[in-house]
Amino acid sequence: MLKIEHLKKTFSGKTILDDISLEVKSGEIVSIIGPSGTGKTTLLRCVNFLEKPDRGTITIDEVTADAEHSDGKTIHRLVQKSGMVFQSYNLFHNKTVLENVMEAQIIVKKRSRKEAEEIALEKLKEVGMLEWKDSYPSQISGGQQQRTAIARAVAMQPSILLLDEPTSALDPELTKEVLEAIRTIANDGITMLTVTHEIDFARELSDRIIFMDKGNIVEEGTPREIFNHPREQRTREFLEFLFPADYQIYI
């Protein structure tokens, strides 16, 4: 379970996140959509303190970190409860696919090499990467690198998986294989908060959609509510821009 309360973040005096509050229930998949530059990625980075919020609290399970008052130990405990999948994969180029999935398990989770390898092999199989376990990142495609990154994050058994535009650097064919990998792990019941421009994917996979604009949550609801019957004018404008012919394409 993730709970964000009154989160605020500024850069150089410009407000990026303005009093954001939201909850993601255990096992729920929530997608954040909205125009570029509206704070979506910053929100994910604040959840695991890659960016330190100016104020607000973040709770994952029983751990709550206050941006203004929590100590490093509390923040570290919170960060360990989330897994992050980045746009740019962030793999170790001098390690094989298997080693990339094992590394954090051994260092952070203090698992034995045998246990880490067993879990890594299982997760690589889930995302269709077992065949390339002995390859290095330079020897595989971008889609395969991203699937490795997903396996690495899931292998840490996080309470919530954060995905930041996981297909933004990929061409359509590679995008499809990554989205299929995410669908596979979603079937395991893992909690997800994802930022995406893949509207079809968000509609099909998500329990809830959050539409953000200018650092604010404008509207949230089920995919049907957001795409078929948006309440807010700004949401309708965004969907009409994406689908000029008819934004209610999913009725």
XYZ file of C-alpha atoms in Angstrom:
251
model
C 0.000 0.000 0.000
C 1.239 3.480 -0.937
C -0.132 6.670 0.563
C 1.100 10.127 -0.445
C -0.097 13.145 1.505
C 0.355 16.822 0.601
C 3.505 16.294 -1.450
C 5.163 19.444 -2.746
C 8.275 19.815 -4.896
C 9.855 22.906 -6.417
C 12.883 23.462 -8.640
C 14.474 26.926 -8.731
C 11.317 28.460 -7.318
C 9.031 26.747 -9.851
C 6.368 24.455 -8.426
C 6.583 21.000 -10.022
C 4.273 19.125 -7.629
C 1.580 21.114 -5.861
C 0.049 19.459 -2.782
C -0.280 15.960 -4.290
C -2.214 13.346 -2.320
C -3.061 9.857 -3.561
C -3.327 6.235 -2.483
C -2.508 2.976 -4.234
C -4.012 -0.098 -2.595
C -2.219 -3.415 -2.299
C -2.443 -5.300 -5.594
C -3.754 -2.261 -7.455
C -2.324 -1.028 -10.765
C -2.507 2.736 -11.194
C -1.338 4.605 -14.289
C -0.507 8.301 -14.436
C -1.099 10.075 -17.735
C -0.853 13.679 -18.799
C 1.153 16.094 -20.945
C 4.939 16.169 -20.815
C 6.505 18.377 -18.166
C 3.592 18.120 -15.776
C 5.442 16.420 -12.901
C 4.643 12.756 -13.506
C 8.231 11.503 -13.419
C 9.108 13.828 -10.553
C 6.278 12.289 -8.549
C 7.689 8.784 -9.011
C 11.195 9.958 -8.146
C 9.880 11.590 -4.974
C 8.167 8.368 -3.904
C 11.540 6.643 -3.583
C 13.446 9.819 -2.665
C 15.562 9.987 -5.811
C 14.243 13.543 -5.554
C 13.680 14.838 -2.045
C 10.242 16.464 -1.711
C 10.046 19.891 -0.087
C 7.242 18.716 2.148
C 4.659 15.977 2.554
C 4.628 12.380 3.754
C 5.014 9.094 1.907
C 3.883 5.804 3.427
C 4.598 2.352 2.047
C 3.118 -0.398 4.184
C 4.039 0.469 7.780
C 6.877 2.901 6.987
C 6.169 6.639 6.798
C 8.748 9.226 5.773
C 8.155 12.922 6.323
C 10.054 15.018 3.772
C 10.876 17.697 6.335
C 11.559 15.645 9.446
C 12.459 12.001 8.751
C 16.005 10.787 9.283
C 18.098 8.874 6.770
C 17.361 5.512 8.372
C 13.604 5.926 7.940
C 13.994 7.086 4.347
C 16.242 4.099 3.621
C 13.615 1.706 5.007
C 10.987 3.360 2.808
C 13.148 3.229 -0.319
C 13.762 -0.493 0.155
C 10.022 -1.107 -0.150
C 9.796 0.180 -3.728
C 11.321 -1.004 -6.977
C 12.019 1.415 -9.826
C 12.095 0.734 -13.548
C 13.677 3.664 -15.392
C 13.349 4.894 -18.962
C 17.035 4.227 -19.596
C 17.367 0.676 -18.122
C 20.335 1.533 -15.801
C 21.980 -1.871 -16.157
C 25.591 -2.637 -15.250
C 27.302 -2.982 -18.621
C 30.141 -5.120 -17.246
C 27.742 -7.722 -15.843
C 25.637 -10.326 -17.579
C 21.853 -10.283 -17.603
C 21.800 -12.827 -14.792
C 24.382 -10.931 -12.739
C 22.401 -7.710 -13.150
C 19.342 -9.357 -11.637
C 21.360 -10.949 -8.833
C 23.499 -7.962 -7.784
C 21.050 -5.914 -5.701
C 19.612 -9.049 -4.117
C 23.049 -9.935 -2.747
C 24.122 -6.415 -1.732
C 20.832 -4.944 -0.495
C 18.778 -7.981 0.511
C 21.838 -9.915 1.773
C 20.698 -13.067 -0.004
C 23.137 -15.864 -0.684
C 24.382 -16.199 -4.259
C 22.453 -19.462 -4.590
C 19.150 -17.906 -3.470
C 19.720 -14.767 -5.566
C 20.441 -16.885 -8.639
C 17.334 -19.025 -8.162
C 15.106 -15.943 -7.865
C 16.845 -14.229 -10.789
C 16.346 -17.223 -13.071
C 12.672 -17.405 -12.114
C 12.081 -13.707 -12.859
C 14.052 -13.805 -16.101
C 11.884 -16.692 -17.222
C 8.750 -14.677 -16.398
C 9.812 -11.799 -18.642
C 11.109 -14.054 -21.423
C 14.808 -13.339 -20.861
C 16.100 -16.698 -19.627
C 17.651 -17.477 -23.010
C 19.875 -14.369 -22.731
C 20.951 -14.811 -19.100
C 24.660 -15.011 -20.011
C 24.583 -12.058 -22.430
C 25.852 -8.574 -21.644
C 23.676 -5.482 -22.098
C 25.637 -4.442 -25.210
C 24.698 -7.752 -26.838
C 20.922 -7.441 -26.484
C 18.243 -5.037 -27.724
C 16.753 -2.131 -25.820
C 13.578 -4.111 -25.244
C 15.563 -6.992 -23.821
C 17.507 -4.609 -21.582
C 14.255 -3.172 -20.263
C 12.845 -6.636 -19.612
C 16.028 -7.391 -17.665
C 15.515 -4.210 -15.657
C 11.938 -5.267 -14.881
C 13.137 -8.695 -13.734
C 15.764 -7.012 -11.539
C 13.163 -4.782 -9.881
C 10.657 -7.595 -9.312
C 13.358 -9.904 -7.928
C 13.746 -7.506 -5.000
C 10.128 -8.321 -4.043
C 9.112 -4.693 -3.528
C 5.814 -3.693 -1.968
C 5.234 -1.451 -4.989
C 6.789 -1.312 -8.434
C 7.326 2.157 -9.912
C 7.620 2.305 -13.708
C 8.722 5.544 -15.338
C 7.804 5.528 -19.037
C 9.305 2.036 -19.452
C 8.810 2.061 -23.242
C 9.683 5.674 -24.112
C 13.111 4.816 -25.578
C 11.852 1.902 -27.689
C 10.457 1.473 -31.171
C 6.927 -0.008 -31.525
C 8.060 -3.625 -31.947
C 10.262 -3.542 -28.833
C 7.569 -1.620 -26.945
C 5.169 -4.513 -27.497
C 7.521 -7.086 -25.929
C 8.128 -4.902 -22.863
C 4.409 -4.298 -22.353
C 3.804 -8.049 -22.586
C 6.429 -8.587 -19.872
C 4.676 -6.049 -17.637
C 1.341 -7.783 -18.244
C 2.918 -11.071 -17.175
C 4.198 -9.751 -13.856
C 0.911 -7.914 -13.296
C -0.763 -11.317 -13.221
C 1.279 -12.079 -10.088
C -0.706 -9.412 -8.233
C 2.159 -6.957 -7.746
C 1.211 -3.374 -6.868
C 2.207 -0.896 -9.590
C 2.328 2.848 -10.090
C 3.320 3.653 -13.645
C 3.843 6.779 -15.719
C 3.018 6.072 -19.342
C 2.086 7.559 -22.706
C 0.848 4.133 -23.822
C -2.856 4.892 -23.537
C -4.075 1.497 -24.756
C -1.810 -0.218 -22.248
C -3.002 2.040 -19.418
C -6.624 1.373 -20.315
C -6.244 -2.399 -20.503
C -4.036 -2.992 -17.470
C -4.959 -0.305 -14.940
C -7.463 -0.430 -12.127
C -7.310 3.359 -11.948
C -6.071 6.220 -14.123
C -4.729 9.494 -12.740
C -4.616 12.489 -15.068
C -2.057 15.131 -14.072
C -1.485 18.609 -15.428
C 0.776 21.425 -14.222
C 1.808 19.605 -11.071
C -1.719 18.769 -9.967
C -3.992 15.748 -10.038
C -6.841 16.981 -12.211
C -8.944 13.838 -12.197
C -8.802 10.154 -11.328
C -11.089 7.217 -11.917
C -11.444 3.865 -13.621
C -10.253 3.633 -17.233
C -13.857 3.715 -18.398
C -14.603 6.814 -16.338
C -11.533 8.690 -17.551
C -11.630 7.723 -21.222
C -15.398 7.522 -21.738
C -16.838 10.033 -19.302
C -14.166 12.506 -18.103
C -15.596 15.053 -15.693
C -13.005 17.791 -16.091
C -12.639 20.046 -19.116
C -8.824 19.764 -19.002
C -9.059 15.969 -19.211
C -11.387 16.218 -22.199
C -8.993 18.633 -23.928
C -6.081 16.233 -23.413
C -8.008 13.258 -24.805
C -9.307 15.288 -27.755
C -5.711 16.224 -28.549
C -4.666 12.555 -28.485
C -7.692 11.345 -30.441
C -8.954 14.242 -32.590
C -11.643 12.201 -34.332
C -13.362 10.984 -31.191
C -11.787 10.852 -27.749
C -14.478 8.433 -26.531
C -12.909 5.647 -28.564
C -13.265 3.014 -25.876
C -17.035 2.971 -25.386
